[in-house]
PDB file of C-alpha atoms in Angstrom:
ATOM      1  CA  MET A 132      73.019  11.438 101.720  1.00 86.00           C
ATOM      2  CA  LEU A 133      74.785  10.964 105.512  1.00 87.00           C
ATOM      3  CA  LYS A 134      71.281   9.170 106.632  1.00 90.00           C
ATOM      4  CA  ASN A 135      72.171   6.325 104.346  1.00 90.00           C
ATOM      5  CA  TYR A 136      75.609   6.041 104.715  1.00 85.00           C
ATOM      6  CA  LEU A 137      75.060   5.449 108.457  1.00 85.00           C
ATOM      7  CA  LEU A 138      72.627   2.904 107.652  1.00 88.00           C
ATOM      8  CA  LEU A 139      74.648   1.357 105.662  1.00 85.00           C
ATOM      9  CA  ALA A 140      77.676   0.887 108.218  1.00 81.00           C
ATOM     10  CA  TRP A 141      75.117  -0.745 110.728  1.00 83.00           C
ATOM     11  CA  ARG A 142      74.216  -3.167 108.515  1.00 86.00           C
ATOM     12  CA  ILE A 143      77.879  -4.386 107.944  1.00 81.00           C
ATOM     13  CA  LEU A 144      78.407  -4.032 111.668  1.00 79.00           C
ATOM     14  CA  GLY A 145      75.596  -6.146 112.568  1.00 83.00           C
ATOM     15  CA  ARG A 146      76.649  -8.981 109.443  1.00 86.00           C
ATOM     16  CA  LYS A 147      80.640  -8.955 110.144  1.00 81.00           C
ATOM     17  CA  LYS A 148      80.076  -9.308 114.251  1.00 83.00           C
ATOM     18  CA  PHE A 149      84.005 -10.563 114.098  1.00 86.00           C
ATOM     19  CA  PHE A 150      85.145  -8.124 112.433  1.00 84.00           C
ATOM     20  CA  THR A 151      83.689  -5.291 114.053  1.00 82.00           C
ATOM     21  CA  PHE A 152      85.107  -6.798 117.778  1.00 85.00           C
ATOM     22  CA  ILE A 153      88.162  -6.960 116.350  1.00 89.00           C
ATOM     23  CA  ASN A 154      88.068  -3.065 114.682  1.00 86.00           C
ATOM     24  CA  LEU A 155      86.303  -1.825 117.962  1.00 84.00           C
ATOM     25  CA  PHE A 156      88.772  -3.750 120.388  1.00 90.00           C
ATOM     26  CA  GLY A 157      91.616  -2.286 118.597  1.00 92.00           C
ATOM     27  CA  LEU A 158      90.516   1.171 118.525  1.00 92.00           C
ATOM     28  CA  SER A 159      89.964   1.296 122.178  1.00 94.00           C
ATOM     29  CA  PHE A 160      92.666  -0.261 123.599  1.00 95.00           C
ATOM     30  CA  THR A 161      95.082   2.054 121.279  1.00 96.00           C
ATOM     31  CA  LEU A 162      92.728   5.156 122.750  1.00 96.00           C
ATOM     32  CA  THR A 163      93.025   3.946 126.221  1.00 97.00           C
ATOM     33  CA  ILE A 164      96.967   3.381 126.021  1.00 97.00           C
ATOM     34  CA  LEU A 165      97.642   7.161 124.218  1.00 97.00           C
ATOM     35  CA  MET A 166      95.456   8.226 127.524  1.00 97.00           C
ATOM     36  CA  LEU A 167      97.591   6.793 129.950  1.00 96.00           C
ATOM     37  CA  MET A 168     101.101   7.810 128.244  1.00 95.00           C
ATOM     38  CA  VAL A 169     100.053  10.909 128.274  1.00 93.00           C
ATOM     39  CA  ALA A 170      98.264  11.529 131.860  1.00 90.00           C
ATOM     40  CA  PHE A 171     102.037   9.487 132.527  1.00 89.00           C
ATOM     41  CA  VAL A 172     103.641  12.668 131.074  1.00 87.00           C
ATOM     42  CA  LYS A 173     101.670  15.340 132.184  1.00 85.00           C
ATOM     43  CA  ASN A 174     101.981  13.975 135.507  1.00 79.00           C
ATOM     44  CA  GLU A 175     106.018  13.678 135.211  1.00 79.00           C
ATOM     45  CA  ILE A 176     106.764  16.725 133.218  1.00 80.00           C
ATOM     46  CA  GLY A 177     103.886  19.371 134.317  1.00 74.00           C
ATOM     47  CA  LYS A 178     103.513  22.209 136.733  1.00 73.00           C
ATOM     48  CA  LYS A 179     101.347  20.120 139.230  1.00 70.00           C
ATOM     49  CA  ALA A 180     101.946  21.284 142.992  1.00 68.00           C
ATOM     50  CA  PRO A 181     103.335  20.567 145.431  1.00 66.00           C
ATOM     51  CA  TYR A 182     105.617  18.416 143.445  1.00 67.00           C
ATOM     52  CA  THR A 183     106.973  21.230 141.184  1.00 70.00           C
ATOM     53  CA  ASN A 184     110.096  21.376 142.950  1.00 72.00           C
ATOM     54  CA  LYS A 185     110.399  17.769 144.049  1.00 72.00           C
ATOM     55  CA  ASP A 186     114.519  18.037 144.944  1.00 74.00           C
ATOM     56  CA  LYS A 187     113.115  20.214 147.911  1.00 77.00           C
ATOM     57  CA  LEU A 188     110.573  17.738 149.218  1.00 79.00           C
ATOM     58  CA  VAL A 189     111.762  15.244 152.192  1.00 77.00           C
ATOM     59  CA  PHE A 190     109.344  12.160 152.472  1.00 78.00           C
ATOM     60  CA  ILE A 191     109.815   9.778 155.726  1.00 79.00           C
ATOM     61  CA  ASN A 192     107.916   6.739 155.054  1.00 78.00           C
ATOM     62  CA  LYS A 193     109.760   4.474 157.958  1.00 81.00           C
ATOM     63  CA  VAL A 194     111.795   4.915 160.933  1.00 83.00           C
ATOM     64  CA  GLY A 195     114.052   1.983 161.858  1.00 84.00           C
ATOM     65  CA  MET A 196     115.699   1.684 165.256  1.00 82.00           C
ATOM     66  CA  LYS A 197     118.831  -0.534 165.602  1.00 84.00           C
ATOM     67  CA  LYS A 198     120.244  -1.636 169.195  1.00 83.00           C
ATOM     68  CA  VAL A 199     123.620  -3.246 169.598  1.00 79.00           C
ATOM     69  CA  LEU A 200     124.867  -4.878 172.539  1.00 78.00           C
ATOM     70  CA  GLN A 201     128.667  -4.484 172.594  1.00 76.00           C
ATOM     71  CA  ASP A 202     131.119  -7.076 174.306  1.00 73.00           C
ATOM     72  CA  THR A 203     134.240  -5.791 176.103  1.00 71.00           C
ATOM     73  CA  ILE A 204     137.188  -8.567 175.404  1.00 72.00           C
ATOM     74  CA  TYR A 205     140.263  -7.979 177.107  1.00 70.00           C
ATOM     75  CA  THR A 206     143.630  -9.204 175.825  1.00 70.00           C
ATOM     76  CA  ILE A 207     146.205  -9.626 179.086  1.00 70.00           C
ATOM     77  CA  ASP A 208     149.598  -9.911 178.268  1.00 72.00           C
ATOM     78  CA  THR A 209     152.302 -10.843 180.854  1.00 72.00           C
ATOM     79  CA  LEU A 210     154.750  -9.150 181.360  1.00 74.00           C
ATOM     80  CA  ASN A 211     158.467 -10.217 183.477  1.00 76.00           C
ATOM     81  CA  LYS A 212     159.633  -6.846 184.919  1.00 76.00           C
ATOM     82  CA  ASN A 213     162.106  -7.356 187.718  1.00 80.00           C
ATOM     83  CA  GLY A 214     161.053 -11.549 188.326  1.00 75.00           C
ATOM     84  CA  THR A 215     157.367 -10.758 188.763  1.00 78.00           C
ATOM     85  CA  ILE A 216     154.763 -11.224 186.648  1.00 76.00           C
ATOM     86  CA  VAL A 217     153.034  -8.315 185.694  1.00 74.00           C
ATOM     87  CA  TYR A 218     149.440  -8.225 183.845  1.00 72.00           C
ATOM     88  CA  ASP A 219     149.114  -5.627 181.117  1.00 68.00           C
ATOM     89  CA  THR A 220     145.293  -5.080 180.627  1.00 63.00           C
ATOM     90  CA  THR A 221     145.265  -2.256 178.101  1.00 64.00           C
ATOM     91  CA  ASP A 222     144.531  -3.757 174.751  1.00 63.00           C
ATOM     92  CA  MET A 223     140.998  -4.067 175.015  1.00 64.00           C
ATOM     93  CA  LYS A 224     138.286  -5.063 171.918  1.00 67.00           C
ATOM     94  CA  PHE A 225     134.725  -4.172 171.432  1.00 68.00           C
ATOM     95  CA  GLU A 226     132.657  -6.838 169.055  1.00 69.00           C
ATOM     96  CA  GLU A 227     128.684  -6.937 168.827  1.00 66.00           C
ATOM     97  CA  TYR A 228     127.376 -10.055 170.216  1.00 70.00           C
ATOM     98  CA  SER A 229     123.917  -9.024 169.469  1.00 74.00           C
ATOM     99  CA  SER A 230     121.677  -6.575 167.821  1.00 75.00           C
ATOM    100  CA  SER A 231     118.147  -6.541 166.761  1.00 80.00           C
ATOM    101  CA  ASN A 232     116.511  -3.974 164.261  1.00 83.00           C
ATOM    102  CA  SER A 233     113.076  -2.844 164.483  1.00 84.00           C
ATOM    103  CA  GLN A 234     111.187  -0.784 161.508  1.00 84.00           C
ATOM    104  CA  SER A 235     107.622   0.767 161.380  1.00 82.00           C
ATOM    105  CA  ARG A 236     105.412   3.804 160.293  1.00 82.00           C
ATOM    106  CA  ALA A 237     106.921   7.158 161.722  1.00 79.00           C
ATOM    107  CA  SER A 238     104.061   8.012 164.426  1.00 78.00           C
ATOM    108  CA  PHE A 239     102.360  11.495 164.166  1.00 80.00           C
ATOM    109  CA  GLN A 240     104.229  12.155 167.782  1.00 83.00           C
ATOM    110  CA  PHE A 241     107.669  11.263 166.312  1.00 81.00           C
ATOM    111  CA  LEU A 242     107.285  13.771 163.466  1.00 81.00           C
ATOM    112  CA  ASN A 243     105.860  16.184 165.693  1.00 82.00           C
ATOM    113  CA  LYS A 244     108.476  16.111 167.953  1.00 85.00           C
ATOM    114  CA  ASN A 245     111.440  15.787 165.660  1.00 82.00           C
ATOM    115  CA  PHE A 246     110.721  17.323 162.437  1.00 81.00           C
ATOM    116  CA  ARG A 247     108.148  20.561 163.221  1.00 80.00           C
ATOM    117  CA  ASN A 248     110.523  22.883 163.780  1.00 79.00           C
ATOM    118  CA  LEU A 249     113.513  22.314 161.430  1.00 80.00           C
ATOM    119  CA  GLN A 250     115.838  25.341 160.633  1.00 82.00           C
ATOM    120  CA  ASN A 251     116.261  25.221 156.950  1.00 81.00           C
ATOM    121  CA  ALA A 252     112.699  24.576 156.627  1.00 79.00           C
ATOM    122  CA  GLU A 253     110.853  26.985 154.990  1.00 79.00           C
ATOM    123  CA  LYS A 254     107.295  25.225 155.404  1.00 78.00           C
ATOM    124  CA  THR A 255     106.506  21.913 157.168  1.00 78.00           C
ATOM    125  CA  SER A 256     103.581  19.663 156.785  1.00 77.00           C
ATOM    126  CA  ILE A 257     102.882  16.315 158.912  1.00 76.00           C
ATOM    127  CA  SER A 258     100.473  13.777 157.550  1.00 73.00           C
ATOM    128  CA  SER A 259      99.974  10.637 158.586  1.00 66.00           C
ATOM    129  CA  TYR A 260      97.886   7.096 157.645  1.00 68.00           C
ATOM    130  CA  GLY A 261      95.801   5.045 159.474  1.00 61.00           C
ATOM    131  CA  VAL A 262      96.350   3.822 162.964  1.00 55.00           C
TER     132      VAL A 262
END
């Protein structure tokens, strides 16, 4: 009986090729989307080490450096004291006249020197990718 049903289904699938394609594509696409959704939810909610305590982890991807050159501008006030002119240069302003920014990946030596022995860290780990 089961053999007859399978033979009948195979013959129908062979006759209606477009319908078969649409049907199989819809089923496979639906199963793919469901599997992706389950994997995403499992990854975000599941207890997968080491991301069980995400709020206690620190990731350093890039290190930035900014160099600012400042210029001192004196404001000269002239005062007339007892008939002589006195210059008062106590007012100073600092203005930024040049700056440069630099960003790059953090090197292993930089991370090892500055972040290996943090006081409040229980465990530290450093990994680097590429050269």
